[in-house]
Tab-separated table of C-alpha atoms and ligand atoms in Angstrom:
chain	number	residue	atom	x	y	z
A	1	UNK	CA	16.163	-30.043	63.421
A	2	UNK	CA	17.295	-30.788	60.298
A	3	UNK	CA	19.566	-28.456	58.078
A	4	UNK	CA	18.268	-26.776	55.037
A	5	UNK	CA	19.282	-28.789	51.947
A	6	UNK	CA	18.729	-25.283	50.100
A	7	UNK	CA	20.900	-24.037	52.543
A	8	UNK	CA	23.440	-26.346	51.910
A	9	UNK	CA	23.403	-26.333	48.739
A	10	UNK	CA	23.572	-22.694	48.006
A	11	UNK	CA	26.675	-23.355	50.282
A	12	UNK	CA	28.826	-25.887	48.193
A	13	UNK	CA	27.568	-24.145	44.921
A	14	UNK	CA	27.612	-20.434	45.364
A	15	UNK	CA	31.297	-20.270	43.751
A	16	UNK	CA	30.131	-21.169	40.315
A	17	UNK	CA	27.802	-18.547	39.858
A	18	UNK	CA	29.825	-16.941	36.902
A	19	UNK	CA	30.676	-20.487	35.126
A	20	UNK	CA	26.896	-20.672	33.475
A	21	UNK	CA	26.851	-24.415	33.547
A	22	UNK	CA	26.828	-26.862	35.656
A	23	UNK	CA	29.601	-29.709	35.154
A	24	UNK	CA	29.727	-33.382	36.655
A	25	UNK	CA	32.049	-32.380	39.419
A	26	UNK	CA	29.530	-29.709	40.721
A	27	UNK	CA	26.788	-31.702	40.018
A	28	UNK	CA	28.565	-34.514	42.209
A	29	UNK	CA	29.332	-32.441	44.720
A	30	UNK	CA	25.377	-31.091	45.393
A	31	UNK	CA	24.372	-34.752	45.084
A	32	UNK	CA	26.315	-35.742	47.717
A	33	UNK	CA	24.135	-33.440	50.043
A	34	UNK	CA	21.276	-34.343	48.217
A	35	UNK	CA	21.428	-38.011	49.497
A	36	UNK	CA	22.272	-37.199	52.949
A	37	UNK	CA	18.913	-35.043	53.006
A	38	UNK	CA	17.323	-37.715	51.551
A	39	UNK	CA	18.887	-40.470	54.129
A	40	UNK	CA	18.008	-38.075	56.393
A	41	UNK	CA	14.073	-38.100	55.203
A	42	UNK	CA	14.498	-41.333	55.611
A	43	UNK	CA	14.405	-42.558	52.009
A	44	UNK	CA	15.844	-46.074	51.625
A	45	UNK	CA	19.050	-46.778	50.540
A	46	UNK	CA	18.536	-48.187	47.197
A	47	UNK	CA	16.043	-45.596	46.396
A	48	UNK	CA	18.100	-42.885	47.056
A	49	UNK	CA	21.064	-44.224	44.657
A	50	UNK	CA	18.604	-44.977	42.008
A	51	UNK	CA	16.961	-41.556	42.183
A	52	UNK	CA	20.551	-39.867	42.804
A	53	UNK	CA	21.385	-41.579	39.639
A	54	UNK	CA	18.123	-39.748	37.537
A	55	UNK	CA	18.629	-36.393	39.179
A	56	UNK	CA	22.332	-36.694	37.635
A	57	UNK	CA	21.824	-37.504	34.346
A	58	UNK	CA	19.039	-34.304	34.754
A	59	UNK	CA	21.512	-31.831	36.186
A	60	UNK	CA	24.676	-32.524	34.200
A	61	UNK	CA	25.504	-29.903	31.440
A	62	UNK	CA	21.949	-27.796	32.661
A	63	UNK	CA	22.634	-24.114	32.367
A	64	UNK	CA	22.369	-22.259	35.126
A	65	UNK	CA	19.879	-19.636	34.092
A	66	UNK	CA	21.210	-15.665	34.862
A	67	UNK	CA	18.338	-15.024	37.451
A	68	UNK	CA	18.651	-18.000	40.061
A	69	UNK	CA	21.762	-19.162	41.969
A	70	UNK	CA	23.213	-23.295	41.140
A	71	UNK	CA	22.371	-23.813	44.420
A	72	UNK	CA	18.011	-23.311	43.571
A	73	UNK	CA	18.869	-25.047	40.054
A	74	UNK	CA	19.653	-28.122	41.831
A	75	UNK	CA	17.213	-27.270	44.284
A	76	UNK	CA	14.487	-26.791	41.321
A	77	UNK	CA	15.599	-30.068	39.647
A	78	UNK	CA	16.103	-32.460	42.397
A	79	UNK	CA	12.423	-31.024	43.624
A	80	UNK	CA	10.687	-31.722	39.666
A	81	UNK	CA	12.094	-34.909	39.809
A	82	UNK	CA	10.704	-35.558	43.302
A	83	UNK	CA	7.403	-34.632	42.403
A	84	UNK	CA	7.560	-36.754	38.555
A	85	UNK	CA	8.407	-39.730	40.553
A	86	UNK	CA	5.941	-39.414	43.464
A	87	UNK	CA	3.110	-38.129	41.166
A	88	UNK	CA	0.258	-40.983	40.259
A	89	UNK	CA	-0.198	-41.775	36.850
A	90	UNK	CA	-2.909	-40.284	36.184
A	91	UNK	CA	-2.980	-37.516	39.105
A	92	UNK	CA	-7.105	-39.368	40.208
A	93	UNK	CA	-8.829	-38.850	43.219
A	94	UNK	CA	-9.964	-35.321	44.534
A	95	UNK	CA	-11.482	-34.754	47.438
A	96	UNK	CA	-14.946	-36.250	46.293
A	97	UNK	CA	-13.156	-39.114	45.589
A	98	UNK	CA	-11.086	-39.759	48.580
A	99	UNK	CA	-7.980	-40.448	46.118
A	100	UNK	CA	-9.867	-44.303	45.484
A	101	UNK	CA	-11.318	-45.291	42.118
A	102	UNK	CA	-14.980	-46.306	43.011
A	103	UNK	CA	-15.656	-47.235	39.329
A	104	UNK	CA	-17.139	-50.835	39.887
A	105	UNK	CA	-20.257	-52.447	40.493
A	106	UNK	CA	-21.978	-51.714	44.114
A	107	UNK	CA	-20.761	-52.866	46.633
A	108	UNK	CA	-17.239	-51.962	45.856
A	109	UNK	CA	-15.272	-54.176	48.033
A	110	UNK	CA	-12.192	-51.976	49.457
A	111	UNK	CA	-9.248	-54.194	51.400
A	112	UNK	CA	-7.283	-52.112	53.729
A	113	UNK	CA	-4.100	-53.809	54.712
A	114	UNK	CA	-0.660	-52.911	56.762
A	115	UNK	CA	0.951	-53.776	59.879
A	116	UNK	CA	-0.314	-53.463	63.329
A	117	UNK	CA	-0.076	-50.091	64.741
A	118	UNK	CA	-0.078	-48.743	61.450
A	119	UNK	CA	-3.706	-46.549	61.746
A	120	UNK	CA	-5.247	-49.144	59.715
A	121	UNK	CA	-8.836	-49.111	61.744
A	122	UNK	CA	-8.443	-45.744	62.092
A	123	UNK	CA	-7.954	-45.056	58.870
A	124	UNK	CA	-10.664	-47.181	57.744
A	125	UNK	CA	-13.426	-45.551	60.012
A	126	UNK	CA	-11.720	-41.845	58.389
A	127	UNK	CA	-12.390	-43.107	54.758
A	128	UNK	CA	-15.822	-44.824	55.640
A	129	UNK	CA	-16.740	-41.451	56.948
A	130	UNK	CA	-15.519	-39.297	54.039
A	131	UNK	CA	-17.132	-41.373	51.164
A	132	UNK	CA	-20.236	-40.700	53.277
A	133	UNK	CA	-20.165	-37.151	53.651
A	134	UNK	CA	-18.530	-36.072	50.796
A	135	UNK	CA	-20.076	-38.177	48.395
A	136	UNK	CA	-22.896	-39.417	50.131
A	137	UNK	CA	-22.191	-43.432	50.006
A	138	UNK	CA	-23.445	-45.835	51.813
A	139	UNK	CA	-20.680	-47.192	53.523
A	140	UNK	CA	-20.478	-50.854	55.643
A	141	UNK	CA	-17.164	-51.533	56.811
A	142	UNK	CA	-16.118	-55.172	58.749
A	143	UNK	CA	-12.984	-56.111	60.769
A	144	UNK	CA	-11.747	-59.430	59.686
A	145	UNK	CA	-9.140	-58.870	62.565
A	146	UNK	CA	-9.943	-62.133	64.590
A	147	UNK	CA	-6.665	-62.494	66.394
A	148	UNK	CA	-6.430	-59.071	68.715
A	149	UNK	CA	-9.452	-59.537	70.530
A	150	UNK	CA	-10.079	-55.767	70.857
A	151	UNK	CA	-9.797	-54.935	66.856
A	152	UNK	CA	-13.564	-55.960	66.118
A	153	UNK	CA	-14.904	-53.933	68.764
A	154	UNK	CA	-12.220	-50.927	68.274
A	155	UNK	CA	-14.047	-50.448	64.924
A	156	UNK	CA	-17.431	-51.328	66.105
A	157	UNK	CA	-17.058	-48.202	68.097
A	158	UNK	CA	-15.807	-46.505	65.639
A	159	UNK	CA	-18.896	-47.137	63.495
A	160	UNK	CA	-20.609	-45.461	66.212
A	161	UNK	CA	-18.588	-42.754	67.045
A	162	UNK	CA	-19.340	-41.714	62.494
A	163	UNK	CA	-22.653	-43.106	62.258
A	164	UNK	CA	-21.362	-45.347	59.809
A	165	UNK	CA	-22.418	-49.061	59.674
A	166	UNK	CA	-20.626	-52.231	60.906
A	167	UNK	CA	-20.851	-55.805	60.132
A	168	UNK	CA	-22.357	-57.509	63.270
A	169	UNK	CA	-19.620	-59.474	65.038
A	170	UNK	CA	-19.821	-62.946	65.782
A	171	UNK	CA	-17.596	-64.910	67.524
A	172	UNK	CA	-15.515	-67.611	66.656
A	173	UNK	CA	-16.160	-66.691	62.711
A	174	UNK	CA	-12.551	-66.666	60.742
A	175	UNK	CA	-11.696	-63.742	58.822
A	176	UNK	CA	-12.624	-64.987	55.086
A	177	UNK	CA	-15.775	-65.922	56.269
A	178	UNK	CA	-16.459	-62.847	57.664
A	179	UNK	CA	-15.991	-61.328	54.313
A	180	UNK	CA	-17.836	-62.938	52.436
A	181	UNK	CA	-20.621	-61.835	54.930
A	182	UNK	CA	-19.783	-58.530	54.451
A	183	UNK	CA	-20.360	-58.925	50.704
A	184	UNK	CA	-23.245	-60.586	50.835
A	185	UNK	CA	-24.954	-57.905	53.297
A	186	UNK	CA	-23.514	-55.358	50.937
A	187	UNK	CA	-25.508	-56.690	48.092
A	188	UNK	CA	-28.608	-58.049	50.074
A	189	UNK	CA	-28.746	-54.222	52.331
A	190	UNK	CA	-27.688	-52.227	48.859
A	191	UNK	CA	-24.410	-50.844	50.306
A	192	UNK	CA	-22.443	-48.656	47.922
A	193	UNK	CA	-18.902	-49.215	49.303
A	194	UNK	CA	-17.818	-52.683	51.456
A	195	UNK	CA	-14.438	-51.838	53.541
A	196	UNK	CA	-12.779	-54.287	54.927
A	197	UNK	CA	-10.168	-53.794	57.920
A	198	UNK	CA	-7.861	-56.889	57.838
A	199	UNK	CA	-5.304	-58.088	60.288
A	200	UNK	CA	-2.324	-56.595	61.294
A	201	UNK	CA	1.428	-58.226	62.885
A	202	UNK	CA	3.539	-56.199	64.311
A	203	UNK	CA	5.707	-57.820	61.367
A	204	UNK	CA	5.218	-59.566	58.072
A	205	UNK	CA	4.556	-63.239	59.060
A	206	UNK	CA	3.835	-65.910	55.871
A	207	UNK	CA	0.720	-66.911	57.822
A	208	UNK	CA	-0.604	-63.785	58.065
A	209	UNK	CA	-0.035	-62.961	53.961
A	210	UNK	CA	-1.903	-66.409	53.051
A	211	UNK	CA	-4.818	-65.442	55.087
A	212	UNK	CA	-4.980	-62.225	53.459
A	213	UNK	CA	-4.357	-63.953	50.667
A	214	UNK	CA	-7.279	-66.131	50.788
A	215	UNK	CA	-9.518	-62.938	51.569
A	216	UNK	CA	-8.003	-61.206	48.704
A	217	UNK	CA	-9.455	-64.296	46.138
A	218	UNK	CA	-12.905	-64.510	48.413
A	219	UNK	CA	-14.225	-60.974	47.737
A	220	UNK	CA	-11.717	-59.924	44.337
A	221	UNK	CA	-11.281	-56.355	46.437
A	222	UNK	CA	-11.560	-52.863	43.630
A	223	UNK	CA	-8.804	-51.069	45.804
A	224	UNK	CA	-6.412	-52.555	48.298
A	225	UNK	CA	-4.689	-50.176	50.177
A	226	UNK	CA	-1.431	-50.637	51.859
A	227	UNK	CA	-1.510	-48.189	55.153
A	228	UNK	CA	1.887	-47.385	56.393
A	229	UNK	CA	3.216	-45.143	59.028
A	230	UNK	CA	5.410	-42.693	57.971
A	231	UNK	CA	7.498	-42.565	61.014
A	232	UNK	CA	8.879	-46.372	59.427
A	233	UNK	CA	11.592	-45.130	57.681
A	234	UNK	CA	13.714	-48.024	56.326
A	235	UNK	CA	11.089	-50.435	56.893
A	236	UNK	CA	8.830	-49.080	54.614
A	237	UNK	CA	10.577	-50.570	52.056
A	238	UNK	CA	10.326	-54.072	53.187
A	239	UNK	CA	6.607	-54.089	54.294
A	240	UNK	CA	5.330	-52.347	50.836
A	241	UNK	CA	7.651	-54.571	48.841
A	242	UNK	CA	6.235	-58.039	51.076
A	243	UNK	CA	2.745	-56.751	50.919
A	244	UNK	CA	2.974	-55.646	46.774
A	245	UNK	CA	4.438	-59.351	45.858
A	246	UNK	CA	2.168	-61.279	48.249
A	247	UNK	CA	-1.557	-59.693	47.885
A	248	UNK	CA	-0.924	-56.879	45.527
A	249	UNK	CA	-1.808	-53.552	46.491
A	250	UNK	CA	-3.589	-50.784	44.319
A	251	UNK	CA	-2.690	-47.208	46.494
A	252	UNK	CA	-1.029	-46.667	49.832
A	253	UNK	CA	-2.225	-44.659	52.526
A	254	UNK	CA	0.641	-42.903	54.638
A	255	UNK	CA	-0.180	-42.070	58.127
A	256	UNK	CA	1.112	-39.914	61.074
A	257	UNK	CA	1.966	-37.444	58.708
A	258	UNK	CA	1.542	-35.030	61.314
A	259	UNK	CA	4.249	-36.475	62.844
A	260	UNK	CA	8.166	-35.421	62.773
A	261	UNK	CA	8.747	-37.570	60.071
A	262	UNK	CA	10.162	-36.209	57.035
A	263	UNK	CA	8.074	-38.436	54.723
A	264	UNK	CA	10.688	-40.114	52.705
A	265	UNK	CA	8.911	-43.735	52.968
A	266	UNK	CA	6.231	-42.084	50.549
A	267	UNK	CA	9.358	-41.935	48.092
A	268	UNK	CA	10.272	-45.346	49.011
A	269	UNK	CA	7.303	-46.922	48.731
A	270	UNK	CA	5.804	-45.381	45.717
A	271	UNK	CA	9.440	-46.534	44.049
A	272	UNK	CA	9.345	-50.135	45.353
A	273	UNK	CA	5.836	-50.738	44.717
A	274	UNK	CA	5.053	-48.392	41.834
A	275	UNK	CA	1.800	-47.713	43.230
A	276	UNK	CA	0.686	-44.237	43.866
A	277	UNK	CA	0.246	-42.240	47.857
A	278	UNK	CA	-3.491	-41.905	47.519
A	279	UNK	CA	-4.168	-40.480	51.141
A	280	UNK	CA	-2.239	-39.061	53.940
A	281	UNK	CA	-3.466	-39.719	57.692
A	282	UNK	CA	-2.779	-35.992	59.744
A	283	UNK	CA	-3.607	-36.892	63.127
A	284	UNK	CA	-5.685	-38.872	65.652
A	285	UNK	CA	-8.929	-37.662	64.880
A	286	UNK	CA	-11.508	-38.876	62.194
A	287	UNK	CA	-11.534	-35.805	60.038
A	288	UNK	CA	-7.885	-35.959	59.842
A	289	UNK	CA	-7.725	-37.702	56.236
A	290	UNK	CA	-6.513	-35.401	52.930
A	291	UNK	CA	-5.587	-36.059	49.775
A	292	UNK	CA	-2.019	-36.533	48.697
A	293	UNK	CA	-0.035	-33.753	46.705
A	294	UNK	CA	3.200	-34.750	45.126
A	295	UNK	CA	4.693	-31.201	45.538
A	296	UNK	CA	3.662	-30.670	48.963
A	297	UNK	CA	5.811	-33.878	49.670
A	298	UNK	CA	8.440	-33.761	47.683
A	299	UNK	CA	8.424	-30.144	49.768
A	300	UNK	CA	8.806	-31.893	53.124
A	301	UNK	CA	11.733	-34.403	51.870
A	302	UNK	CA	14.028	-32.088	50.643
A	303	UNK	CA	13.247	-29.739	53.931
B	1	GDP	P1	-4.046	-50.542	63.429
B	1	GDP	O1	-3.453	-51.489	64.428
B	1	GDP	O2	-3.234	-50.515	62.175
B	1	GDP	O3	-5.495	-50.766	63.144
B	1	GDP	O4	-3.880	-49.071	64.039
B	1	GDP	P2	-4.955	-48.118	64.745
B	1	GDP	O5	-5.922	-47.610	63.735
B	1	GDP	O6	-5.501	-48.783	65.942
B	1	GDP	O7	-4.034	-46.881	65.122
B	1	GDP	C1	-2.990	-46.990	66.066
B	1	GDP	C2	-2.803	-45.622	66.731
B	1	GDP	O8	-2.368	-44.666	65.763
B	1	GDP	C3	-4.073	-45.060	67.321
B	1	GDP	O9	-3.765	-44.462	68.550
B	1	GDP	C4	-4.524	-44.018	66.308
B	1	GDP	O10	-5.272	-42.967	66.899
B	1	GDP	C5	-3.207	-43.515	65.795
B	1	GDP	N1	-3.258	-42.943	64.430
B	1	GDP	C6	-3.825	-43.473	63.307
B	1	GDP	N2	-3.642	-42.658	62.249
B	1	GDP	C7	-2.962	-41.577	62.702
B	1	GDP	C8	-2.462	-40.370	62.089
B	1	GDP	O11	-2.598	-40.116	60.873
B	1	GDP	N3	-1.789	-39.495	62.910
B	1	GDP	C9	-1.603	-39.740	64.237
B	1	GDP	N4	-0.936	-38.845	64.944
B	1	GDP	N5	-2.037	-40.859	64.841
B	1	GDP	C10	-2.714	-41.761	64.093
């Protein structure tokens, strides 16, 4: 679909092979493809200039080593610089650990939070079902989702479908009160891990963020992870940045990864937020849940 950017690039720099350095109008001239792949990736706007902007200051006056063309130099650097910026901190998780710090008394309490549609139950159920089996948690997970009448009983069957437990639903009972149930059956039943599936919109709504916000004080979640579709695009910007300033997030989970998406909101939302991708949803089913690698990412963007 999409044009090589090595392609390209080789393209508009093969003629300065012999010149051994790269100078700023080169350089400018491979960015300029460089942020049309990354548009194209669908990186937002102001995260491509300010990333643009780092890659330049990189590639100016490099020399262009004997063995590779300008074209893979800029390729190489634009790719490092990809990976530094997408990369967590301190590079945690593994597959035992689902990508989550678990490092807090029992029951962790775990917050997952996004938009409707975004694979939020679904990704709850995945996690729930990988802490189990890979590290052998108890796991009780709870939809505080009291507004789509379906959502409590989308992950009750879900609980079913892993053989992991659910919080018994009963109606009527708003969503902060529901957690602090779920907390309190964690400690009373000895659960290891408490995750709670919140409410979605289809978009941000100020009612929505103080409700979350007043679950967010109630159980003082460990992790609190934004999942976010991958397919967004632009969006992503907006919902990590709303959802980052409003109930503070700790990790992001990216889903439909397995779609055609070219995973530039992972770029824009680890920028914007400054929190790291800690999972990546790869399709429909339950076991469909792996870790994040910067490099295999930054891979995908730059196409
Ligand atoms: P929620 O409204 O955020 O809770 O979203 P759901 O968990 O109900 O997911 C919405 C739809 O997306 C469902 O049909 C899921 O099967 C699907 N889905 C969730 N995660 C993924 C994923 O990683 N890849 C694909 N292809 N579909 C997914």
């Amino acid at each position: 679909m999409f044009e090589k950017l090595s392609e390209r690039l080789n393209g508009v720099l093969d003629k300065l092979t012999k010149r051994g350095q790269l100078g700023e109008a080169d350089v400018d001239e491979a960015l300029r493809e460089v942020r049309v792949a990354l548009l194209e990736a669908d990186v937002a706007l102001p995260v491509v200039k300010d990333f643009v902007a780092a890659v330049r200051a990189e590639a100016v006056g490099e020399r262009v080593v004997k063995s590779v063309t300008p074209g893979q130099m800029v390729i190489k650097i634009v790719h490092d610089e990809l990976v530094k910026v997408l990369k967590p901190a301190n590079d945690a998780g593994g597959v035992a650990g689902a990508g989550l710090d678990l490092n807090h008394p029992a029951p962790v309490p775990i917050l997952m939070l996004g938009l409707q549609g975004s694979g939020k139950t679904t990704s709850t159920a995945k996690i729930a079902r990988r802490l189990a089996e890979k590290q052998g948690k108890k796991v009780l997970m709870a939809s505080l989702d009291t507004r789509r009448p379906a959502a409590q009983q989308q992950l009750a069957i879900l609980g079913e479908q892993t053989g992991i437990k659910t919080l018994p639903i009963v109606p009527g009972e708003p969503p902060v009160a529901i957690a602090k149930r779920a907390m309190n059956a964690g400690r009373l039943e000895g659960y290891d891990v408490v995750m709670l599936d919140t409410a979605g919109r289809l978009a941000i709504d100020d009612e929505l963020m103080a409700e979350l916000a007043q679950v967010r004080d109630a159980v003082k979640p460990h992790e609190s992870l934004l999942v976010a579709d991958a397919m967004t695009g632009q969006d992503a910007v907006n919902t990590a940045k709303h959802f980052q300033d409003k109930i503070g997030i700790t990790g992001i989970m990216l889903t439909r990864i397995d779609g055609d998406a070219r995973g530039g909101a992972a770029l824009s939302m680890r920028a914007v937020t400054g929190r790291p991708i800690k999972l990546l949803g790869t399709g429909e089913k339950l076991d469909q849940l792996e870790d994040f690698h910067a490099d295999r990412v930054a891979g995908r963007i730059l196409g």
